[in-house]
XYZ file of C-alpha atoms in Angstrom:
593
model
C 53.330 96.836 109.784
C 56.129 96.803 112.469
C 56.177 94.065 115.153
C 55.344 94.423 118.317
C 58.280 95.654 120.359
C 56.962 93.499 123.106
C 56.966 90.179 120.746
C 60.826 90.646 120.461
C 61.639 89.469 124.140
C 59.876 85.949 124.057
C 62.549 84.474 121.580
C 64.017 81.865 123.173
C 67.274 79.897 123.222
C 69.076 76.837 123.763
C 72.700 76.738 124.541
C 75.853 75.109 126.402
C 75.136 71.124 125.763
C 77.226 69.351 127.882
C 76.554 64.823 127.678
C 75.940 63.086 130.952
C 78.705 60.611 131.421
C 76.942 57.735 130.155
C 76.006 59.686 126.869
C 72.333 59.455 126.304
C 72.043 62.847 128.211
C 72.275 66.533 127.007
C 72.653 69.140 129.964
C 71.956 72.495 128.698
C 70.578 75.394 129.098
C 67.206 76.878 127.449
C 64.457 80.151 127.880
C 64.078 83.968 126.864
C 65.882 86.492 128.842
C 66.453 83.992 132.172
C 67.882 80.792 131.166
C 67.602 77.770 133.454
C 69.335 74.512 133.631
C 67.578 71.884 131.841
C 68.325 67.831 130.998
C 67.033 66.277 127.456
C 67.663 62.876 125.807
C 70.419 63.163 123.410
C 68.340 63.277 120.479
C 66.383 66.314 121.882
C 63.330 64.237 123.403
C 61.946 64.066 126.695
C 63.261 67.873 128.141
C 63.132 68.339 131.770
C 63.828 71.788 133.900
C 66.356 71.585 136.508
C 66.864 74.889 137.759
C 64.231 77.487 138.562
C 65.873 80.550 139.594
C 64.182 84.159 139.421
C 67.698 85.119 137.397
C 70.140 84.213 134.382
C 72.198 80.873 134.851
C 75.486 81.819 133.427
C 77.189 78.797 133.486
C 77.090 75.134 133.909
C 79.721 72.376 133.858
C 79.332 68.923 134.375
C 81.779 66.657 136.587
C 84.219 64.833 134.415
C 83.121 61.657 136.916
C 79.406 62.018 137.248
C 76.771 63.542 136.202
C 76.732 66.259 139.251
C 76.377 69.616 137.919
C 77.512 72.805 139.022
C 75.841 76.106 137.642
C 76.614 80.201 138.763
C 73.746 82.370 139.167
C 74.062 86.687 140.777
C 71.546 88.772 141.632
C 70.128 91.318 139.232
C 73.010 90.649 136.706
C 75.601 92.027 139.271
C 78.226 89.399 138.296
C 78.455 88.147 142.163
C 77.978 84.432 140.904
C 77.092 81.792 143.687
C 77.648 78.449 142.906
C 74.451 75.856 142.720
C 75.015 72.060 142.863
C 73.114 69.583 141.736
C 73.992 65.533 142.347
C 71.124 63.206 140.535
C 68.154 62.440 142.521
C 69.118 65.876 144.812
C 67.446 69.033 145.241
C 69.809 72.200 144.059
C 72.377 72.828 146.975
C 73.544 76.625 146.773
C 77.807 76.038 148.194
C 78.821 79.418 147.876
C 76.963 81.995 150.037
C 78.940 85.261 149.875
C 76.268 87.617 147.826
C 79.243 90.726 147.688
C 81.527 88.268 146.616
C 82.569 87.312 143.004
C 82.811 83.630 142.198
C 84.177 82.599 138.885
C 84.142 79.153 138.277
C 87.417 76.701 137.385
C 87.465 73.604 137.354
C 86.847 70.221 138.438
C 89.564 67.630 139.848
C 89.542 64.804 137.617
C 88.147 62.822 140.215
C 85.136 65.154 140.929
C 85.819 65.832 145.064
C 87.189 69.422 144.395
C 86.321 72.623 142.645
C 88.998 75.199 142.189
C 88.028 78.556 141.507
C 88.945 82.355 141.740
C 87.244 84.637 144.249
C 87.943 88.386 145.368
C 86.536 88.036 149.152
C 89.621 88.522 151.098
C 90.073 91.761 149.230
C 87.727 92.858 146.130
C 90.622 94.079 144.250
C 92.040 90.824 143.691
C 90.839 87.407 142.511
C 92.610 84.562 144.853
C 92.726 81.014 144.010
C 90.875 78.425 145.926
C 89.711 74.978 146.221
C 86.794 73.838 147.723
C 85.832 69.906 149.165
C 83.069 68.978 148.081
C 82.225 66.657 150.508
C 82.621 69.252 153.246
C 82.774 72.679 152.030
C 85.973 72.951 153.111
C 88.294 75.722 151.435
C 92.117 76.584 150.720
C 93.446 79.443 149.306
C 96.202 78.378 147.496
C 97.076 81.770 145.832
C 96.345 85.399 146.619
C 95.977 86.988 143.217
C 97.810 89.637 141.672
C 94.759 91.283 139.866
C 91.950 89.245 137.553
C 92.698 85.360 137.590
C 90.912 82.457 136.385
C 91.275 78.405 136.299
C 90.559 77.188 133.137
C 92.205 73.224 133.515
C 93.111 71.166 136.190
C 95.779 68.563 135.952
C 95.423 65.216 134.993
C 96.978 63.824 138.297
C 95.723 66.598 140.392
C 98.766 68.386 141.243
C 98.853 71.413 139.226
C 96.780 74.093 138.239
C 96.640 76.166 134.858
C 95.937 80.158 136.205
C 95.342 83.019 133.685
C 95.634 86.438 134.550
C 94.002 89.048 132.793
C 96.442 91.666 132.944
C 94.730 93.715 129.987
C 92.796 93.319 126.934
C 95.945 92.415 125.082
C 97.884 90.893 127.603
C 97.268 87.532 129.616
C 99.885 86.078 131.754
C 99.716 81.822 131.911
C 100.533 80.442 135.479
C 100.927 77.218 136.519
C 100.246 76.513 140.038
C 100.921 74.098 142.826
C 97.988 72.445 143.982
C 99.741 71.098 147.513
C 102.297 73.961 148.153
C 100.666 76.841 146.061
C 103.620 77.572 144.551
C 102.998 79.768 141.096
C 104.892 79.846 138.125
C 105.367 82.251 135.509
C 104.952 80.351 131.980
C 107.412 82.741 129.997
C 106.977 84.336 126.544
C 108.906 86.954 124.599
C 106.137 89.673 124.662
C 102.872 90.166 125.526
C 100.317 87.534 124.551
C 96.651 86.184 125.403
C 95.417 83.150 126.110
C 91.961 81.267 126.372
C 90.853 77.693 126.384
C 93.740 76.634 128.307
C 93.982 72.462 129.080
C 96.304 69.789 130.094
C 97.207 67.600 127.977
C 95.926 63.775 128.583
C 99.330 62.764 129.967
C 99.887 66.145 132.027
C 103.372 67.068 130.249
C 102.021 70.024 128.564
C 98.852 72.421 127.819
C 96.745 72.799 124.418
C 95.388 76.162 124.352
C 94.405 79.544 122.148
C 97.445 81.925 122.049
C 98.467 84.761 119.671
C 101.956 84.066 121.495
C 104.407 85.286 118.306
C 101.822 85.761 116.030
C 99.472 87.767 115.172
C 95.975 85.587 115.945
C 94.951 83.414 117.886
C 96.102 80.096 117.095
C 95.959 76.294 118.688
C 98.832 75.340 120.339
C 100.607 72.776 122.337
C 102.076 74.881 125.032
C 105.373 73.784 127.125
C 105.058 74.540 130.666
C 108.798 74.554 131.325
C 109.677 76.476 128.654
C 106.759 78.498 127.472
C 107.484 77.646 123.819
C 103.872 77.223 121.903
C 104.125 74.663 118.813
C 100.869 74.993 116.721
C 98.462 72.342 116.304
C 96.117 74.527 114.142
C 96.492 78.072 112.580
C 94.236 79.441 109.721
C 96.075 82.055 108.198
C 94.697 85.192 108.846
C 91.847 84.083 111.004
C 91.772 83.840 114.979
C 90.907 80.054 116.449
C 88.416 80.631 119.170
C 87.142 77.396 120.428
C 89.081 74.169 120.012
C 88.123 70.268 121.704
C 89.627 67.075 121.199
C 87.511 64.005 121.547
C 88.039 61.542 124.750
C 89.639 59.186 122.719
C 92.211 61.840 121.629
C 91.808 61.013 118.374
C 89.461 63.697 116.313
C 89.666 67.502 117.079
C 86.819 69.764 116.468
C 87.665 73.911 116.026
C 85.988 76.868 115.733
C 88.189 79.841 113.640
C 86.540 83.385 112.951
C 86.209 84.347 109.149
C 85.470 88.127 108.995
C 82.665 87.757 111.772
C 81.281 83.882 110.607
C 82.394 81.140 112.564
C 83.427 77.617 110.643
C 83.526 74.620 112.400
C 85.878 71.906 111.417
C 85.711 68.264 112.351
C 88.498 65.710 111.438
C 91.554 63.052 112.681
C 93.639 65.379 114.545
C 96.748 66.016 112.407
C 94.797 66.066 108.542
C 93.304 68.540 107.011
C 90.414 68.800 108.578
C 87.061 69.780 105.944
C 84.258 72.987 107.186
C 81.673 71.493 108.093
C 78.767 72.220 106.565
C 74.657 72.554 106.653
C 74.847 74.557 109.699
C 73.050 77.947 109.783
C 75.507 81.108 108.084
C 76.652 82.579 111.437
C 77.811 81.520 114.640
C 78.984 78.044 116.234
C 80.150 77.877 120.118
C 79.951 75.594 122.952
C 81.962 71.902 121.575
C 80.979 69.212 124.015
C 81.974 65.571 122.426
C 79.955 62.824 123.871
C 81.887 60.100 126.095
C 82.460 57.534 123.245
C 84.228 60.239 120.933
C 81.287 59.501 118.330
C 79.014 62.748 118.605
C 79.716 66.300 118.892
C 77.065 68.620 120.567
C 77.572 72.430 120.010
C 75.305 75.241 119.366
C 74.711 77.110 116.262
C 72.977 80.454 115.525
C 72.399 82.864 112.950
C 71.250 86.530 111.926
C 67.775 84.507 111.137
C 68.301 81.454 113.570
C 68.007 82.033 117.401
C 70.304 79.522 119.323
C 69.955 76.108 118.924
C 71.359 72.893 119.629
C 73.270 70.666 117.282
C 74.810 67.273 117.278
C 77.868 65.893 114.645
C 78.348 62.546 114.225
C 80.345 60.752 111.029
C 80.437 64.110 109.199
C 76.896 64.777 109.331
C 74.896 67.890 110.962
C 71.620 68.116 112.188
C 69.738 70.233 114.630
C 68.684 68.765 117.601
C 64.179 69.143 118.129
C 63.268 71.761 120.502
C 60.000 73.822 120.756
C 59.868 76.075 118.121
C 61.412 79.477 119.751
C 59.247 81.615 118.019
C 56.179 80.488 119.196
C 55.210 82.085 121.664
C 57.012 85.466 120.222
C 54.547 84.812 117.169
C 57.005 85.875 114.621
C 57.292 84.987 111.191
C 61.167 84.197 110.664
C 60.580 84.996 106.910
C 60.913 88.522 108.737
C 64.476 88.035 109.485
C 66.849 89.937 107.815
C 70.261 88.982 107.120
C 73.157 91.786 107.191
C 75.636 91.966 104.373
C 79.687 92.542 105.513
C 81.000 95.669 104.035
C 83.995 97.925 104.734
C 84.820 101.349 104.000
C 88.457 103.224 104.259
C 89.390 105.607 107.320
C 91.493 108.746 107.513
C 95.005 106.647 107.414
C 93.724 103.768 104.851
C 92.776 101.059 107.180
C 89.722 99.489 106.095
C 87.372 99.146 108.421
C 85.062 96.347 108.368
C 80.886 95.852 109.347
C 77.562 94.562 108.603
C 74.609 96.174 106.878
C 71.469 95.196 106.659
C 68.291 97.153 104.868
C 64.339 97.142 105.975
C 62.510 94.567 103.553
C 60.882 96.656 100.487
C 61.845 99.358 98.277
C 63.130 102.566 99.649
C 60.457 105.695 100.874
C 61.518 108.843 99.074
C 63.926 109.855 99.968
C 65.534 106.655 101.689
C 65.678 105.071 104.658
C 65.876 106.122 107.966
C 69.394 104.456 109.544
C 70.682 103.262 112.942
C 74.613 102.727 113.282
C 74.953 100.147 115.993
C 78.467 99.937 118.554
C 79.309 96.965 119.916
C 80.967 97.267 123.480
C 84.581 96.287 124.678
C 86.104 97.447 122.796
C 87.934 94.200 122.664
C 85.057 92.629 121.279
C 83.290 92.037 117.582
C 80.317 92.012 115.828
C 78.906 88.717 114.855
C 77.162 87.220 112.564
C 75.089 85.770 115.625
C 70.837 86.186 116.033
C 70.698 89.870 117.563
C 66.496 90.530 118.372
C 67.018 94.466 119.115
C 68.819 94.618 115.191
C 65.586 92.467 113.782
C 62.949 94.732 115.959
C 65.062 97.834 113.886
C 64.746 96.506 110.725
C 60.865 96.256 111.162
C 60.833 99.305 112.273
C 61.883 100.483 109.112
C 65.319 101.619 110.058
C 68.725 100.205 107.957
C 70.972 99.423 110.414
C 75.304 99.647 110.076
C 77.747 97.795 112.907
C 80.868 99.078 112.176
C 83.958 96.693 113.861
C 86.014 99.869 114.610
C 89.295 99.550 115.671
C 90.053 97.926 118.742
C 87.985 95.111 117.840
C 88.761 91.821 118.122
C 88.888 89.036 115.304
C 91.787 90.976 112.633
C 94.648 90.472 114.471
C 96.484 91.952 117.283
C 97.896 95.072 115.174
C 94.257 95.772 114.826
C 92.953 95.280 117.994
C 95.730 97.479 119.880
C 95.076 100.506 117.415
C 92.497 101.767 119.944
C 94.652 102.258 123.263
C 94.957 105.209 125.114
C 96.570 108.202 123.368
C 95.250 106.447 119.994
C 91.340 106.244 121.112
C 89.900 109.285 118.959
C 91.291 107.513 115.637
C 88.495 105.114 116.770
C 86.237 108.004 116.642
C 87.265 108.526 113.006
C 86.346 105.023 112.227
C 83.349 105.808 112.518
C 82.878 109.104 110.795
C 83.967 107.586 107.830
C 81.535 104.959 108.462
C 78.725 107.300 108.444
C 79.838 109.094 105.442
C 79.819 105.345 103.516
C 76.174 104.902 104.580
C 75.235 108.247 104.235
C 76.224 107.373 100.135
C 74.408 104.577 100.065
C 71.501 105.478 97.472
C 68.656 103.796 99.770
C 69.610 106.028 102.949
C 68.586 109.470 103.518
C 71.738 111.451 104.780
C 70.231 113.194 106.823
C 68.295 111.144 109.447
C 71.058 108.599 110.403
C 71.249 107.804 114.526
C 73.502 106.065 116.853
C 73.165 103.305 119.691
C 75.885 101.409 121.274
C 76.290 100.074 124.808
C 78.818 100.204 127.379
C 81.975 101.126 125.379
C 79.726 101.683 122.775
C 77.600 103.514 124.712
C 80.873 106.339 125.334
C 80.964 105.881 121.615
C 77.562 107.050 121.142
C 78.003 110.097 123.706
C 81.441 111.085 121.728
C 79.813 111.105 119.075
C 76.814 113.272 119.718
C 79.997 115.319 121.389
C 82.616 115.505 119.348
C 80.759 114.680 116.240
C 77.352 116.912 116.373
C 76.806 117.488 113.327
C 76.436 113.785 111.991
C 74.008 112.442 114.686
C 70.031 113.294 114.175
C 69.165 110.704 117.289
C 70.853 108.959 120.044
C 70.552 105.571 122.102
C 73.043 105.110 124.739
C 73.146 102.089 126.917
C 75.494 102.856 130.140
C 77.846 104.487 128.326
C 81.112 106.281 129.908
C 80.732 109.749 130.187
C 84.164 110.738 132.187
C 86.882 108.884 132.120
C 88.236 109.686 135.309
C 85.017 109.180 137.387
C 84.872 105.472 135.428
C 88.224 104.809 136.881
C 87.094 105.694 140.481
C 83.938 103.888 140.665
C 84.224 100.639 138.496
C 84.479 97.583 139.863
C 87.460 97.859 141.990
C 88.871 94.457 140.287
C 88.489 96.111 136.784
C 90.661 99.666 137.591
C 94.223 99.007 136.727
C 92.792 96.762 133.489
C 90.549 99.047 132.400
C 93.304 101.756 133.080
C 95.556 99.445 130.585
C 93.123 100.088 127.559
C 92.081 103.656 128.407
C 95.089 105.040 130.575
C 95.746 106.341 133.883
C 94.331 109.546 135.944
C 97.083 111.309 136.567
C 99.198 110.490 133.437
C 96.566 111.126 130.672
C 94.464 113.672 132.339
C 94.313 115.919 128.934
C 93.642 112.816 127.002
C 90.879 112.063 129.205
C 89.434 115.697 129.155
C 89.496 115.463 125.271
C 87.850 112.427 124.737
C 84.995 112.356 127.944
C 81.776 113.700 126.778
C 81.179 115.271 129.918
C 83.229 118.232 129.158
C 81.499 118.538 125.921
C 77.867 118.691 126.470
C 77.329 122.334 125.350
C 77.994 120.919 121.465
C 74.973 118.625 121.468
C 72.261 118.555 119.366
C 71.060 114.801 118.545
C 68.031 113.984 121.098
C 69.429 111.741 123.091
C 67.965 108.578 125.054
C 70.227 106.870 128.382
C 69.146 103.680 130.125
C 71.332 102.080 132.621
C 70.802 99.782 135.739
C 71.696 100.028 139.346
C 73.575 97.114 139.662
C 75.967 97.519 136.942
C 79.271 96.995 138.177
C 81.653 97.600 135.215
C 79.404 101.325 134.637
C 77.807 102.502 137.367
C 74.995 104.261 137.003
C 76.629 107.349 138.043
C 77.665 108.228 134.510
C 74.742 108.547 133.438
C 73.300 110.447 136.118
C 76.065 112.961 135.334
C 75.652 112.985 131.511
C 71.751 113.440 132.166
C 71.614 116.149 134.747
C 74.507 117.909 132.223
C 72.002 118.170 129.376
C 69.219 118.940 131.361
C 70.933 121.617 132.815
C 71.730 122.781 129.211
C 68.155 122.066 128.038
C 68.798 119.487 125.781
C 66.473 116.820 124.806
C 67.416 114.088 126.935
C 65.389 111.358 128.361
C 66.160 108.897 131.000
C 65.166 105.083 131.557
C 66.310 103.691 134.936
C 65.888 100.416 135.861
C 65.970 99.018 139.370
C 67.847 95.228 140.252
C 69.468 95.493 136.436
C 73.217 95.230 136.048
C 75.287 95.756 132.855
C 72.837 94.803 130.412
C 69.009 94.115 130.484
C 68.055 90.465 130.626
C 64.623 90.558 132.744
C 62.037 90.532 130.311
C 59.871 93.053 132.061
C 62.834 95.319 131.777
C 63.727 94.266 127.853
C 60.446 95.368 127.087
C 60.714 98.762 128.447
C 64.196 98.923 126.575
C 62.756 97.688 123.274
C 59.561 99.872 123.224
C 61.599 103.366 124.470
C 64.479 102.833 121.470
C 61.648 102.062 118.714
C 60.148 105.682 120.126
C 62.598 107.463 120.439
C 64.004 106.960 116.613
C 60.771 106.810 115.674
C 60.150 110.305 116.784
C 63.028 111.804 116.143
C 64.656 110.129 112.556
């Protein structure tokens, strides 16, 4: 008997520990669908709710002096964060007011009076750099931005700045910027290279970060300002590092490095070789916070059959902090969770292409099973090995389920994830043909009711497919997908146009491209039944692509039918409107595979 599509949306989390500066105090933040800022002794006792906003907190970081907290919350998931702080024994004090602006948090000074961050409200185009007083409210700009910045570290002395910008999916640029003149300079590097996780070192001569800077992943490295040349610290070979911390102390480092989709977490004296660590659940591991004395690491861990939890490290041993049990109120047996399998399968040109698979419990029905090929979005992105409820509520609905990591995806190197761009987009498309034909031979599917879902990029996926692909699809799911390229490019974000244009290309310049791969000129071929849902506040898609794709197939009278949700942006995390999402994609592949 299938779950309740309903029950799906009470699972709750716990994420993004952060210790209060005296240690005996985890920060975090906990709840299904709208997560609020709560406090908890550091062994997971005594929880207390902090925030209680009617939306998602995205963020919170703790002053490096004090235990004042600042947290980002928008309305309706339209990414215009406003900054909340909290001092102890304070009520919540909202110090950003701009609700059409952006706000992307920075960083704190190391002596906790200042905040620099990036906002676009001189022009929405561009993110500028600015600082703010705490005290007052006053505000500098120090720099007005050439496209997407952010401020992930601020010096140790206060004088400098570490910028990113986000010139493309596979191309970051590393400033480093003045703090009393706003001067900016250009960290130089031979070619194109990204960057994340960006700090000062303790003495402020130099920056540890992520950078696939001449190589081709991600690796730790100690990065000269002057000179731009990256030494590395820590490099798995063939694996992307994607979350790093040293302990106060500077003594023990802690990373996170991607294998194939599972994180591993190592733990050790910075400069040995540093053991997995081990006992954690077989998926995901984010969020390193080291406690003040250097002694215990908080982070959070998840799996395919483990919702987010918290965790704490400490002399080599693992355990999971207590928390409520997050199925409870859900009322779901987690003997019901199913764990996918990695596979891979060989394109058109020989590149293997790697995803998960997972299989209903129980034998087979004659004939096989039904089958749902989920697309992640990005495309600069990958699917995880991470607790996913809408891929559990499939698999007890009786549908296998196959997430392909088509190229463009992130976590096998930059050859990989460039193999996507522009002129090279439909070999994507391929990818996943061939993924359909290796789980259409898969003795316990039936080839001939296998769907498609995907959202955002994966939602244009999903409409190329039942496009340019007819004859593979039997039902559709797409999640504000792209149907026109051009019309994307108009009405995105105005921040996102020239990046987006990066990956994709350029009106004007790959017009015919564009015409060949946007769905919208290809409606006549469909024949899957398809199902759209977007919200009204997305800013990256607006909902007017899938206006246009709708009133396209109804004009062709296709079967088409269309969930739109008011004060939702690009994804749906009010649980009123996850439960309309949840029970429309169980019927519609019910019905129709």
């Amino acid at each position: 008997m299938p779950i309740a599509t309903d029950a799906w949306v009470r699972i709750s989390a716990a994420t993004s520990p952060s210790f209060s500066k005296d240690g005996r105090t985890l920060f975090h933040l906990r709840g299904a669908g709208l997560p609020q800022v709560w406090a908890m002794d550091a062994d997971g006792s005594n929880p207390r709710q902090l925030s209680f906003h009617d939306e998602k907190v995205a963020f919170l970081r703790r002053c490096p002096a004090d235990d004042r907290l600042i947290w980002g919350v928008d309305a309706g998931g339209d990414e215009r964060q406003q900054f909340v702080l909290l001092a102890p024994g304070s009520e919540p004090l909202q110090i950003t007011d701009a609700p059409d602006v952006i706000h992307d948090f920075g960083a704190w000074s190391v002596d906790g009076a200042r905040i620099a961050f990036a906002c676009n409200d001189r022009d929405e185009r561009f993110h500028d750099i600015c600082l703010m007083e705490l005290a007052t409210g006053a505000r500098v700009r120090l720099l007005e931005g050439p496209g997407i910045l952010t401020v992930p570290s601020w010096s140790p002395d206060g004088t400098r700045l570490a910028v990113i910008e986000d010139h493309s999916s596979t191309d970051q640029r590393l400033w480093i910027l003045d703090v009393v003149t706003g001067a900016a300079t250009l960290v130089q590097r031979p070619s194109p290279a990204r960057y994340a996780s960006v700090r000062w070192t303790g003495d402020g001569t130099a920056l540890n970060g992520l950078t696939d800077q001449d190589a081709a992943f991600m690796r730790l490295c100690r990065i000269d300002p002057a000179t731009g040349a990256a030494t590395a610290i820590y490099a798995p070979e063939g694996r992307d590092v994607e979350a790093w911390s040293l302990s106060p102390d500077g003594k023990t480092l802690a990373t996170i490095e991607n294998d194939r989709g599972y994180a591993v977490l190592r733990v050790g004296e910075l400069g040995t070789d540093r053991p997995a660590v081990g006992g954690l659940p077989v998926g995901i591991v984010a969020d390193l916070s080291w406690s003040p004395d250097s002694v215990r690491l908080a982070f959070t861990a998840q799996g395919p059959g483990a919702p987010p939890g918290i965790w704490l490290w400490q002399a080599g041993i693992v355990r999971p902090l207590v928390r409520p049990d997050p199925l409870a109120e859900a009322g779901i047996d987690p003997a019901t969770f199913i764990e996918p399998r990695l596979v891979e399968w060989t394109s058109f040109d020989g590149t293997r292409i790697p995803g998960w698979f997972a299989l209903p419990h129980g034998p087979a029905p004659a004939g096989g099973f039904p089958s749902v090929v989920w697309v992640h979005g990005g495309p600069a992105s990958q699917t995880r090995a991470n607790f996913r409820a809408d891929i559990q509520m499939l698999l007890s609905q009786g549908f296998a389920v196959l997430m392909p990591n088509i190229r463009g995806s992130t976590g096998y190197g930059r050859a990989y994830l460039e193999a996507d761009e522009v002129g090279k987009r439909p070999d994507a498309m391929a990818d996943l043909a061939a993924g359909r034909a290796w789980l259409a031979a898969q003795p316990s599917i039936d080839p001939e009711r296998i769907g498609i879902m995907g959202q955002s990029y994966g939602g244009w996926v999903v409409l190329a497919a039942v496009t340019l692909q007819p004859e593979l699809w039997k039902a559709a799911v797409n999640y504000y997908g792209i149907a026109d390229f051009v019309t994307l490019l108009e009405r995105t974000g105005p921040w996102r146009r020239d990046h987006r244009a990066r990956e994709y290309g350029f009106p004007g310049t790959d017009d015919a491209l564009f015409r060949r791969i946007s769905p919208i000129h290809h409606v006549d071929r469909v024949v899957a039944p398809v199902l759209v849902l977007h919200g009204d506040r997305d800013p990256r898609v607006p909902m007017h692509e899938s206006d246009q794709i709708v009133q396209a197939l109804e004009q062709r009278q296709k079967q088409v039918r269309y969930e739109r949700f008011t004060y939702a942006g690009h994804g749906f995390i009010r649980p009123d409107h996850r439960v309309r999402v949840y029970a429309a994609v169980a019927d519609h592949f019910v019905t129709h595979l």
